[in-house]
Tab-separated table of C-alpha atoms and ligand atoms in Angstrom:
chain	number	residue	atom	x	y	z
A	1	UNK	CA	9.671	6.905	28.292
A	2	UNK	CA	9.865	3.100	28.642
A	3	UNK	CA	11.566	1.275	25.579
A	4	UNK	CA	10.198	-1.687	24.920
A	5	UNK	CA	12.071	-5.855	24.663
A	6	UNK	CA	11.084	-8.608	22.866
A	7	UNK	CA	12.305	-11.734	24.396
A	8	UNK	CA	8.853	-13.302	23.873
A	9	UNK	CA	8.656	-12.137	20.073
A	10	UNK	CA	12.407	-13.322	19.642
A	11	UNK	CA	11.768	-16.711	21.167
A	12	UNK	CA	8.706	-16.989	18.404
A	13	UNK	CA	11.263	-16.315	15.811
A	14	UNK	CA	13.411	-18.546	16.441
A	15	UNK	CA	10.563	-21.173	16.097
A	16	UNK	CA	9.561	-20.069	13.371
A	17	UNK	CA	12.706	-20.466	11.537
A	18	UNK	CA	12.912	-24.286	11.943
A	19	UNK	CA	9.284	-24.239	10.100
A	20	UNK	CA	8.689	-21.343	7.828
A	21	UNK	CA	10.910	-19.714	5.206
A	22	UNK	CA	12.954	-17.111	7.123
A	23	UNK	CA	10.666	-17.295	10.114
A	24	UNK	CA	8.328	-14.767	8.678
A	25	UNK	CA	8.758	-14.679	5.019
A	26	UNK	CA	7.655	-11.778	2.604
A	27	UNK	CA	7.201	-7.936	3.837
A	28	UNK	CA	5.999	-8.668	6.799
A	29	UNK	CA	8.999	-10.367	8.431
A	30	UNK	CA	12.651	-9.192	9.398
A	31	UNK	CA	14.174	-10.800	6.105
A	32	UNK	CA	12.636	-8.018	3.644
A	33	UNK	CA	14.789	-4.788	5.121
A	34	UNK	CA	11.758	-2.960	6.693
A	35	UNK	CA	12.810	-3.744	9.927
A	36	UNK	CA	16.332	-2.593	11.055
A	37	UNK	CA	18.000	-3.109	13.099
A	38	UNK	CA	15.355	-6.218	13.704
A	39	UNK	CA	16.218	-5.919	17.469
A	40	UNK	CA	14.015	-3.000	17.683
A	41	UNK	CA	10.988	-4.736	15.652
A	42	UNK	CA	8.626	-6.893	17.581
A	43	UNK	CA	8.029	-9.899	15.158
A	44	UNK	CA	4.640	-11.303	16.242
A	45	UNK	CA	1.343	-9.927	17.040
A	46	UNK	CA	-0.595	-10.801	20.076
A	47	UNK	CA	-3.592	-8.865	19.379
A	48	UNK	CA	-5.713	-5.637	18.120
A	49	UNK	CA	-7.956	-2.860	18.285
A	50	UNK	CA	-8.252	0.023	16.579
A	51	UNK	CA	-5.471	2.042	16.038
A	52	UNK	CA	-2.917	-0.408	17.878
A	53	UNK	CA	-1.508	-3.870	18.273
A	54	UNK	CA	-0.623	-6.065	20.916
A	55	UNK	CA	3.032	-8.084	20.824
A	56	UNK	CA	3.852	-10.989	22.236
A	57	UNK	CA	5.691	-9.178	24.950
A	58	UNK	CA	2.329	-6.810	25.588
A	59	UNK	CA	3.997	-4.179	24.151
A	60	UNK	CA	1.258	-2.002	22.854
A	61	UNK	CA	2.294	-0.275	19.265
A	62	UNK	CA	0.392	2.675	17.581
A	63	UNK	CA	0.284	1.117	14.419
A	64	UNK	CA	1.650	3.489	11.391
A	65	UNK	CA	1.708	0.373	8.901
A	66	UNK	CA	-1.439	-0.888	9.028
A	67	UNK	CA	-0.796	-4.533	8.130
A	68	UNK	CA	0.702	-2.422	4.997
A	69	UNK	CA	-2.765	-0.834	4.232
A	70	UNK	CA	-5.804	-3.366	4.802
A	71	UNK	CA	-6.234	-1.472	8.484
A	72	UNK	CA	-7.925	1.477	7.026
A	73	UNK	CA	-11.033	1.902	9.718
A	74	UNK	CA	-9.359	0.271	12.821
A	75	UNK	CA	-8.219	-3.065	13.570
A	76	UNK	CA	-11.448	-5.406	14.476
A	77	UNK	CA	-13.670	-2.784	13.310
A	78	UNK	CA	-16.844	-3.502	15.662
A	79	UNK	CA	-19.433	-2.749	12.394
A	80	UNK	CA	-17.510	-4.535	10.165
A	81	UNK	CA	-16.502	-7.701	12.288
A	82	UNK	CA	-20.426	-7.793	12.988
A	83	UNK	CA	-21.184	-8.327	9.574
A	84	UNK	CA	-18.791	-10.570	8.445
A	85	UNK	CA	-19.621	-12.675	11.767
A	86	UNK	CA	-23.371	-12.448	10.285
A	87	UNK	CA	-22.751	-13.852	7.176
A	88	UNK	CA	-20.679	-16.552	8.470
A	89	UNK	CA	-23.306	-17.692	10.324
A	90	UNK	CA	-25.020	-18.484	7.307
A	91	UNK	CA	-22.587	-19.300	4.457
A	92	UNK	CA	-19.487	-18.195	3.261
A	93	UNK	CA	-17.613	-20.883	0.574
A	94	UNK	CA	-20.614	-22.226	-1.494
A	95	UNK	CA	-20.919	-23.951	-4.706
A	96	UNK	CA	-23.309	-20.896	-5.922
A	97	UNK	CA	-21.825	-17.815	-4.770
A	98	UNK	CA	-23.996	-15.773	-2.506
A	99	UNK	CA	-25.743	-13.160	-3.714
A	100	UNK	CA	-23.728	-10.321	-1.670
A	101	UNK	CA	-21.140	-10.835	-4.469
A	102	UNK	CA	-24.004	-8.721	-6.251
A	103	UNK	CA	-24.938	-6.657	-3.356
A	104	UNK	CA	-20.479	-5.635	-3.320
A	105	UNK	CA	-20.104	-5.106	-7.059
A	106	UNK	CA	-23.129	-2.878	-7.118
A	107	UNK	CA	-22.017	-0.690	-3.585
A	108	UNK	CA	-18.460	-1.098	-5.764
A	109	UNK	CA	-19.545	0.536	-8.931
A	110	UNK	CA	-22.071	3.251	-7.222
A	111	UNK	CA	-18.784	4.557	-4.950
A	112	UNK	CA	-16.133	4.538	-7.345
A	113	UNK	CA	-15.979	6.661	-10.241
A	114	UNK	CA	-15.067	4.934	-13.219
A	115	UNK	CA	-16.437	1.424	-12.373
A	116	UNK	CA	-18.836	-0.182	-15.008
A	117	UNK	CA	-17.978	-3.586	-13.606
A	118	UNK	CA	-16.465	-5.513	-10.709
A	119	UNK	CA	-14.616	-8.455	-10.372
A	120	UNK	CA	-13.248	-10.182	-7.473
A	121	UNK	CA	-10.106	-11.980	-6.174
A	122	UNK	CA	-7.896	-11.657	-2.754
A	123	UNK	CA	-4.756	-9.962	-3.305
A	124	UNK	CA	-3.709	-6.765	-5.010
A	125	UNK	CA	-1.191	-9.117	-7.514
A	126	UNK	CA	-4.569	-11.010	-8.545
A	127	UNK	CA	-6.506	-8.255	-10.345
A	128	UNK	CA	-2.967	-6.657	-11.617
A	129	UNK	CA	-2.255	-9.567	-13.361
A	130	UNK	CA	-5.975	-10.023	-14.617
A	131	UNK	CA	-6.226	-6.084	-15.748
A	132	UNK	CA	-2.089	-7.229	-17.413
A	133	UNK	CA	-4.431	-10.077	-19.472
A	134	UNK	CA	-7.920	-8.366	-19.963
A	135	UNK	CA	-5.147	-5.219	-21.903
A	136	UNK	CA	-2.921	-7.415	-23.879
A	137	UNK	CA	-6.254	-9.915	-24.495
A	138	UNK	CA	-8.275	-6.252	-26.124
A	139	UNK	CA	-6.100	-4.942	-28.118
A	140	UNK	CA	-4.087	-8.174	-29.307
A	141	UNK	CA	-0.425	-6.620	-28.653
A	142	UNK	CA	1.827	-7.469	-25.627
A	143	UNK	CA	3.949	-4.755	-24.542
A	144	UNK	CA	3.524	-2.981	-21.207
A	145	UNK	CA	4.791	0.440	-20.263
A	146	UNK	CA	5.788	0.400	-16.243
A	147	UNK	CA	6.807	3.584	-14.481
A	148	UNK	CA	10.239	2.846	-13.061
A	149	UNK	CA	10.522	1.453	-9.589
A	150	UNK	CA	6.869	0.064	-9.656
A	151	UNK	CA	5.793	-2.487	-7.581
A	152	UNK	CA	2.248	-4.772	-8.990
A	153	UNK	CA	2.885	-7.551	-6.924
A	154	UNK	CA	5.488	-10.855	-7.643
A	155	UNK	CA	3.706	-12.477	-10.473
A	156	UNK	CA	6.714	-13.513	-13.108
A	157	UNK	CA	5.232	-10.233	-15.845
A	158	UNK	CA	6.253	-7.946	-12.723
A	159	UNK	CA	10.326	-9.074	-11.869
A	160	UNK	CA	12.895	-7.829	-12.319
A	161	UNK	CA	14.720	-9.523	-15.709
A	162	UNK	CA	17.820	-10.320	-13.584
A	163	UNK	CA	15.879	-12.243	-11.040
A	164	UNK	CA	17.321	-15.958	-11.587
A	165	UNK	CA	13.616	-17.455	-10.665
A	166	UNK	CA	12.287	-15.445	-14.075
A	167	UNK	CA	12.498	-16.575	-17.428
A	168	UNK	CA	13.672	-14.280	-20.297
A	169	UNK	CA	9.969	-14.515	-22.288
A	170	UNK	CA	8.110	-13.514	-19.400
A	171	UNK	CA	9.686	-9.585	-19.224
A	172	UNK	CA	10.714	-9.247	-22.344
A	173	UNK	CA	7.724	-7.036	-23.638
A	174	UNK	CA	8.202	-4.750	-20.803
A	175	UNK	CA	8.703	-0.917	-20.951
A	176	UNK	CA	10.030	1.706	-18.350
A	177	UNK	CA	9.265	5.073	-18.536
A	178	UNK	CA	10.218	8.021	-15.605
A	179	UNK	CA	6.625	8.965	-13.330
A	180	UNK	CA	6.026	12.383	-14.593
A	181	UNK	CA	7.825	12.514	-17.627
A	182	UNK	CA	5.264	12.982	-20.516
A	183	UNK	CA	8.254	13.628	-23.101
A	184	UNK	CA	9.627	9.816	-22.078
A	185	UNK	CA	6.457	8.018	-22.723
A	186	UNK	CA	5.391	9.952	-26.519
A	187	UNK	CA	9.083	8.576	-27.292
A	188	UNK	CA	8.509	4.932	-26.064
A	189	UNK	CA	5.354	4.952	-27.692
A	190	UNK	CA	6.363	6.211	-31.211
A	191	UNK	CA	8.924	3.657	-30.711
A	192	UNK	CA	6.592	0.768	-30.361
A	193	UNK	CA	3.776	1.681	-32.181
A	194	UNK	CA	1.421	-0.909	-32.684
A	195	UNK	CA	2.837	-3.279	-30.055
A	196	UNK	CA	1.618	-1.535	-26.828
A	197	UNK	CA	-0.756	-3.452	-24.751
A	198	UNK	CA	-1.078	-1.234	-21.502
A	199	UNK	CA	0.239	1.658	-19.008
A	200	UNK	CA	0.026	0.569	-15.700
A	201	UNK	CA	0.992	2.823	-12.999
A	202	UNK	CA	-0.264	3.610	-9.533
A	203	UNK	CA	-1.446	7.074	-9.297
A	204	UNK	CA	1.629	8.834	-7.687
A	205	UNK	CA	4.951	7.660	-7.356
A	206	UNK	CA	5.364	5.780	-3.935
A	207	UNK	CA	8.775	4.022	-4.435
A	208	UNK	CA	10.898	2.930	-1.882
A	209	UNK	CA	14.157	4.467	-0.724
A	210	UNK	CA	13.255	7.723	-2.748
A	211	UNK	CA	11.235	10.891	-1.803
A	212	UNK	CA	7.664	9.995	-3.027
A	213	UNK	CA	6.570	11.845	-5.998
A	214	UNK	CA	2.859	13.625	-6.856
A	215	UNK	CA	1.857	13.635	-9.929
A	216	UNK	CA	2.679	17.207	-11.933
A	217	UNK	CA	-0.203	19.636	-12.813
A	218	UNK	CA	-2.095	18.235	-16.274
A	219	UNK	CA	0.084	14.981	-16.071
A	220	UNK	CA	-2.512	12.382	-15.638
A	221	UNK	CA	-4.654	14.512	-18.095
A	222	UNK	CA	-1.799	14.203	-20.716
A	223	UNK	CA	-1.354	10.773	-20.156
A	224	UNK	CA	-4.540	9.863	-20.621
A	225	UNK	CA	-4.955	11.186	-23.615
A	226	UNK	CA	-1.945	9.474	-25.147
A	227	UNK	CA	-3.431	5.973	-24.231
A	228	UNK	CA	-6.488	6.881	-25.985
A	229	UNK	CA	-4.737	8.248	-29.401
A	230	UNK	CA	-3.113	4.874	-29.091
A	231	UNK	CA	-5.463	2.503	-28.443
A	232	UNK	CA	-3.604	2.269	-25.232
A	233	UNK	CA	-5.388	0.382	-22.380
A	234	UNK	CA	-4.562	2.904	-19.017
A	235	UNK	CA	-4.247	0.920	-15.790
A	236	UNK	CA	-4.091	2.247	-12.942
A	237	UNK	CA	-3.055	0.158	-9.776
A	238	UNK	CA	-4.992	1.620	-6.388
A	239	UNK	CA	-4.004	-1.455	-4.402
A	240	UNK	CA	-1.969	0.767	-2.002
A	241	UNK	CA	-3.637	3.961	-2.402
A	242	UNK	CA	-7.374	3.024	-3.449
A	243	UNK	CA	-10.214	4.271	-0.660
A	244	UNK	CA	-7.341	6.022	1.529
A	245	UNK	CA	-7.434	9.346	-0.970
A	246	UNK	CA	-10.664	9.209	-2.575
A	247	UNK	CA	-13.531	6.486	-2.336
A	248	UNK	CA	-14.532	7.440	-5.735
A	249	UNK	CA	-10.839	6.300	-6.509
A	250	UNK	CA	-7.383	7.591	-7.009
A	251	UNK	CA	-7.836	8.724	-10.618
A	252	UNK	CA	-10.905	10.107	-9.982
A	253	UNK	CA	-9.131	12.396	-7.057
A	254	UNK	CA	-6.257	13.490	-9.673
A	255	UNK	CA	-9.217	14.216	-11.802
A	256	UNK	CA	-8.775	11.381	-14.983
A	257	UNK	CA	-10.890	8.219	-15.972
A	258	UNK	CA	-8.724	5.064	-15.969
A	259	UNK	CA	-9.874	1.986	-18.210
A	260	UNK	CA	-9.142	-0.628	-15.762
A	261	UNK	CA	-8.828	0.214	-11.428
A	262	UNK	CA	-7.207	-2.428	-9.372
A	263	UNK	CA	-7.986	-2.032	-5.896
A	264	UNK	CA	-7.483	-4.191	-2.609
A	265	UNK	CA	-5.680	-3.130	0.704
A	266	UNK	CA	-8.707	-0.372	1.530
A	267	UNK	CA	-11.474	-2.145	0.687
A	268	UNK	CA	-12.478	-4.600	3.423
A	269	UNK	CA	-10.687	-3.360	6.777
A	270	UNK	CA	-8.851	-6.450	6.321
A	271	UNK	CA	-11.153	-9.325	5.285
A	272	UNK	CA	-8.873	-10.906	1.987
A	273	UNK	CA	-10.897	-9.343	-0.914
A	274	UNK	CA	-9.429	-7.309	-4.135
A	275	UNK	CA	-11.410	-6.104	-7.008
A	276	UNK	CA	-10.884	-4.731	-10.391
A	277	UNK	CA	-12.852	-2.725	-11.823
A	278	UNK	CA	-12.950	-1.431	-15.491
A	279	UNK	CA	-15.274	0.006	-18.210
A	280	UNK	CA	-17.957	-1.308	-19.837
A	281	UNK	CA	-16.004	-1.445	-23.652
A	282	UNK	CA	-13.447	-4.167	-21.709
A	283	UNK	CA	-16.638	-6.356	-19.922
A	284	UNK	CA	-16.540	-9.017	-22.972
A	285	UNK	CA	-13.025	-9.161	-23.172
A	286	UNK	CA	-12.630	-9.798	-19.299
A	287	UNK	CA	-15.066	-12.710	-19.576
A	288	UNK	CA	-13.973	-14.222	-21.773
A	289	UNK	CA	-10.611	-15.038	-19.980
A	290	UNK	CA	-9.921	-18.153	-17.599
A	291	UNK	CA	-9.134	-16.379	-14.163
A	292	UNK	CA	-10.312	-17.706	-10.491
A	293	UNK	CA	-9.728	-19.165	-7.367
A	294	UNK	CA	-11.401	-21.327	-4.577
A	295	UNK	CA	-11.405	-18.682	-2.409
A	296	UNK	CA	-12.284	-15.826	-4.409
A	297	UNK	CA	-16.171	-15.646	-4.221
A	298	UNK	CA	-16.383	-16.101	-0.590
A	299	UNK	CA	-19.131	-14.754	1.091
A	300	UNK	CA	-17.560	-13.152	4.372
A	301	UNK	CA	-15.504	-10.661	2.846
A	302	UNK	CA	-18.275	-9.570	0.643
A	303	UNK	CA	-20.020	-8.870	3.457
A	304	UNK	CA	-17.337	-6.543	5.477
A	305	UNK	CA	-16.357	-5.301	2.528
A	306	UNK	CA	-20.071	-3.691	2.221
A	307	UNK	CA	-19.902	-2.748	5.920
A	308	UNK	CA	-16.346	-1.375	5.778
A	309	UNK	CA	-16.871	0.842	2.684
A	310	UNK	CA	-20.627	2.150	4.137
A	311	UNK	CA	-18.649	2.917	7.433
A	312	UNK	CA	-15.547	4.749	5.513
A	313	UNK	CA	-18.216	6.840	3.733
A	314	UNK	CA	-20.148	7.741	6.866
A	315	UNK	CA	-16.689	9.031	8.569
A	316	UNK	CA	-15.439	11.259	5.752
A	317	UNK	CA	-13.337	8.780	3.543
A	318	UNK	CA	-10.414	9.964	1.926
A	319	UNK	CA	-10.745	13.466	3.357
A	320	UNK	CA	-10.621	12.402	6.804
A	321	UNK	CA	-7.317	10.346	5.735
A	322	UNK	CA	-6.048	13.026	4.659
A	323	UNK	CA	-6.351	15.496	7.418
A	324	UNK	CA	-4.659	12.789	10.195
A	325	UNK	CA	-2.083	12.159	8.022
A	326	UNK	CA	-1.704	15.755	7.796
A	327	UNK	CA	-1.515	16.615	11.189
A	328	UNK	CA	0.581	13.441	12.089
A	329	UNK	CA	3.287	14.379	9.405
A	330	UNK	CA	2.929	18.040	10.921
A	331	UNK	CA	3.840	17.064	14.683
A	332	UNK	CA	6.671	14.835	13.513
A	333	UNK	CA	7.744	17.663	11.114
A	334	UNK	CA	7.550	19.999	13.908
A	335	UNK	CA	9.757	17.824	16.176
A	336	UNK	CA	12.436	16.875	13.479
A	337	UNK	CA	13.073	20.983	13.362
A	338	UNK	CA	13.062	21.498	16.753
A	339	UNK	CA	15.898	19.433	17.142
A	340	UNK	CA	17.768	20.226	14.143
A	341	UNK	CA	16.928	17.185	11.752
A	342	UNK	CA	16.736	17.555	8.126
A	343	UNK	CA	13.909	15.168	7.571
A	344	UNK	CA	12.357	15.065	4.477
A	345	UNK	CA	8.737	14.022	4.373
A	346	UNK	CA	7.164	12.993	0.884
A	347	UNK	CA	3.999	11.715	-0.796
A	348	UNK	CA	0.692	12.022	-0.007
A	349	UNK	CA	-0.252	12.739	3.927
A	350	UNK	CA	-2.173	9.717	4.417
A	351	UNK	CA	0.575	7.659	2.714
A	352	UNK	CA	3.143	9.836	3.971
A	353	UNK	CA	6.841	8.543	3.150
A	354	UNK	CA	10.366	9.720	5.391
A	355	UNK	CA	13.664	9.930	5.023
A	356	UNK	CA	16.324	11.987	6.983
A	357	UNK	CA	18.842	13.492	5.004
A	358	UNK	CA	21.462	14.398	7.086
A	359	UNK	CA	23.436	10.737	5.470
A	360	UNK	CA	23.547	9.541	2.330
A	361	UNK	CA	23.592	5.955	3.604
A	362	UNK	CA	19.822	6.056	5.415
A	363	UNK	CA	21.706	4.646	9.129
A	364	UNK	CA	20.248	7.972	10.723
A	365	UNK	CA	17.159	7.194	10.110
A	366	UNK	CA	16.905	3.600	10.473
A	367	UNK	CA	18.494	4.543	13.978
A	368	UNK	CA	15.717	7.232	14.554
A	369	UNK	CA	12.853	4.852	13.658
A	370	UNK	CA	14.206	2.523	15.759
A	371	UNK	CA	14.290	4.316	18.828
A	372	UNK	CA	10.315	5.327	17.444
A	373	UNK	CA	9.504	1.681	17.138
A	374	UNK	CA	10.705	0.808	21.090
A	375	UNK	CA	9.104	3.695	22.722
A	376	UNK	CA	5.690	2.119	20.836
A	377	UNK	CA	4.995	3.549	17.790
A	378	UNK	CA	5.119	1.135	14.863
A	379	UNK	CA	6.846	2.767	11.895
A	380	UNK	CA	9.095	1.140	9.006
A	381	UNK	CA	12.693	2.475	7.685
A	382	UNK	CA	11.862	2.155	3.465
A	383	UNK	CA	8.582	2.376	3.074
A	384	UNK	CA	5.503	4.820	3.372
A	385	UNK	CA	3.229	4.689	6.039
A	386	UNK	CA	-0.296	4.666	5.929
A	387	UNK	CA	-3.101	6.207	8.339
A	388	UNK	CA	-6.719	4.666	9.919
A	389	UNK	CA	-9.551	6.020	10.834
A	390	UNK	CA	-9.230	4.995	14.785
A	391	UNK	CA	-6.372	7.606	15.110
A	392	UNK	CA	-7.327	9.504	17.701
A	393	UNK	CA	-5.861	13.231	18.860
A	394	UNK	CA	-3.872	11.643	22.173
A	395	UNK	CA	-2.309	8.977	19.472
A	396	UNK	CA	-1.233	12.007	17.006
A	397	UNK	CA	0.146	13.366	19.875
A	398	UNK	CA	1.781	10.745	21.649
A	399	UNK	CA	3.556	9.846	18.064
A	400	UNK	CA	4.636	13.984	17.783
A	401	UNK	CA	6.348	13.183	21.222
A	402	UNK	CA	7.875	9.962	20.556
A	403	UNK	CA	9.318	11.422	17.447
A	404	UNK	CA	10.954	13.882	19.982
A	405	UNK	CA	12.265	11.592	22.324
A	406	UNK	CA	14.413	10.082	19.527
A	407	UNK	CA	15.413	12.408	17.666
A	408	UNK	CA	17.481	13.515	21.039
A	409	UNK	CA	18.504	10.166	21.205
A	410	UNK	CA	19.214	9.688	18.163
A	411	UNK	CA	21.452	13.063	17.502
A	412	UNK	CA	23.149	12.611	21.297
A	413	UNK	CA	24.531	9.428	19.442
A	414	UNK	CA	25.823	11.334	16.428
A	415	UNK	CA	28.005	15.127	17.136
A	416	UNK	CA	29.816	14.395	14.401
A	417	UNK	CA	26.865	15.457	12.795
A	418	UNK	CA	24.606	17.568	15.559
A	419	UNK	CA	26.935	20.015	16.743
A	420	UNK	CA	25.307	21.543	19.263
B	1	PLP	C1	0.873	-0.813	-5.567
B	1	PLP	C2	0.733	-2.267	-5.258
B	1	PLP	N1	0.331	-3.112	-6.235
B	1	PLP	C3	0.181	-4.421	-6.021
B	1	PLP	C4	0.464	-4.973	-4.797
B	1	PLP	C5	0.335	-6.454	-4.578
B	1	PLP	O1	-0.707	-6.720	-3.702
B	1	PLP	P1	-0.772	-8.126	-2.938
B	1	PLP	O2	0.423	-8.205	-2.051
B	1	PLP	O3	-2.049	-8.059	-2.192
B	1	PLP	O4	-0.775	-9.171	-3.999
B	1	PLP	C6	0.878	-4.141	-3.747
B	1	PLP	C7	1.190	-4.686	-2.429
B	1	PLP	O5	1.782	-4.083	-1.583
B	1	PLP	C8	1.016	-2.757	-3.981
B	1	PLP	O6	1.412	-1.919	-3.021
């Protein structure tokens, strides 16, 4: 196989970073540590279709990261991009909001399980933040539980205390507790009894740097019931894994009712909508509070978001998700044995997360998903992966045989460690 260059990409970068913040600031770009060595990354997208993207160079990529989850049909969906064309036709930022607004929150609370209500933003950190208020705003106290290493966006309630950019006040009230560990959270809450606003938590445990963790049998059931005892609001953040398990919703696939459901990345193959969604007893209290944006009743996204969650229901939803991921995680599985890799693969299949564990330090495998990246399949060193539903059996595949090709690379460059 071919590996692919980048001088194209690099010479992008390079403007970039006399004009933007680190060239491409955030996740997306080199500066965040998804992308090493950045070398191997291309940095700019040409175009895309379906299960791939385009570089600058024209180096096609099978695309594992799926803009980090909004790709969850296919890139330029033809249904979807059809409707959103349609309605931008005729209107899309009005004074009154069009009435698809109505025509999404009702398709919204028919498909997912324990939605009374809808309401709409654009990103994920949007409806955390409102579901943070809408708690702390019901019940009148102001402490939050987190699950340690959680990630709910970059609004100040969600840093880190240390970070210099956050003042004291605005983490202060916040909790940790271990995912899984039932034992952890009746102690934190007998400690704080009567201050406890919210649990927030996305529905398994898909950290970074760390095997990804399921939930254990009855957990979700036990926790559950501890937020109601306590007059505990239970949030549960879907941005990452809503539509891509269950289109009924993540708690409904673990088999709980959550209070409040913030979802986002699967809901609009990419057109900038999030929603949350909650139960009726919280629809006063969520009112009542000051929360929008110019943006956020926008007609076009509306509109795909209809077309994008009719067309994940007509091809299987989560199910279908599921089984690629599956049989993607099983052909890379298959390869790391064959050539003697210890490669640990984690978290749900459509989600799935890697990490070889033949280091402690993680080089191996940032130098294995390198050599993945260049032969033009787009995967990241820290972070999970997520599946679409343009995947087709010669991309599964091509991606078991990439994996191959570096992993021989990859272990020709290290006897120390693959004696033969
Ligand atoms: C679990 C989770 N919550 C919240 C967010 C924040 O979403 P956004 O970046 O759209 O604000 C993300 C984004 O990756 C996420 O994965």
């Amino acid at each position: 196989m071919n590996t692919y260059t980048y001088p194209k990409n690099d010479e992008m970068l390079q403007r970039a970073s006399k004009v933007i913040p680190a060239g491409v600031y955030g996740h997306l770009g080199p500066a965040e540590g998804c992308f090493i060595p950045i070398s191997a990354y291309p940095k700019f997208c040409d175009h895309a279709k379906g299960a791939y993207f385009w570089d600058l160079d024209g180096n096609r990529f099978i695309d594992y990261m799926c803009a980090y989850g909004p790709n969850i049909l296919g890139y330029c969906d033809d249904d979807v991009d059809a409707a959103a064309k349609a309605q931008m036709d005729v209107a899309n930022c009005t004074t009154s909001p069009s009435y698809k607004m109505v025509e999404f929150a009702e398709l919204l609370t028919d498909t997912v399980s324990m939605a009374d209500w809808a309401f709409f933003a654009k990103n994920g950190g949007d409806v955390t933040t409102l579901a943070m208020l809408t708690a702390r705003a019901a019940t009148g106290k102001k402490k939050i539980i987190f699950v340690k290493g959680y990630y709910h966006g970059v609004a100040q309630w969600t840093q880190r205390a240390d970070a210099p950019w956050v003042l004291k006040g605005e983490v202060e009230n916040n909790l940790m507790v271990d995912f899984n560990d039932i034992a952890g959270l009746k102690k934190i809450i007998e400690e704080n009894k009567d201050d406890i606003a919210c649990f927030i938590s996305t529905p398994y445990m898909h950290g970074n740097f760390v095997d990804n963790v399921l939930p254990a049998d009855g957990y979700w059931q036990a926790v559950r019931k501890l937020c109601t005892d306590n007059g505990i609001v239970l949030i549960i953040d879907d941005v990452r894994c809503g539509f891509r398990l269950d289109v009924a919703g993540s708690d409904h696939y673990y088999g709980f009712e959550a209070d409040m459901l913030c979802l986002c990345k699967g809901i609009a193959n990419g057109y900038n909508v999030s929603a949350l969604c909650g139960k009726d007893f919280l629809k006063p209290v969520v009112s009542s509070i000051t929360y929008t944006g110019s943006y956020w009743m926008s007609a076009v996204p509306f509109a795909a978001g209809i077309a994008s969650i009719n067309k994940m229901k007509a091809l299987g939803g989560g199910a279908k998700h599921l089984e690629l991921g599956r049989r993607v995680c099983d052909g890379v599985a298959k390869a790391a044995k064959e050539n003697g890799v210890n490669l640990s693969i984690s978290g749900e299949p459509c989600m799935f997360y890697m990490i070889i564990k033949d280091d402690d330090s993680l080089l191996l495998h940032q130098e294995w998903i390198a050599e993945v990246v260049k032969r033009g399949v787009f995967m990241t060193n820290h972070h999970n992966h997520f599946t679409n539903l343009a995947l087709s059996d010669e991309d599964i595949n091509y991606t078991a045989e990439v994996a191959d090709e570096a992993f021989k690379v990859m272990t020709k460059n290290h006897p120390e460690i693959y004696k033969k």
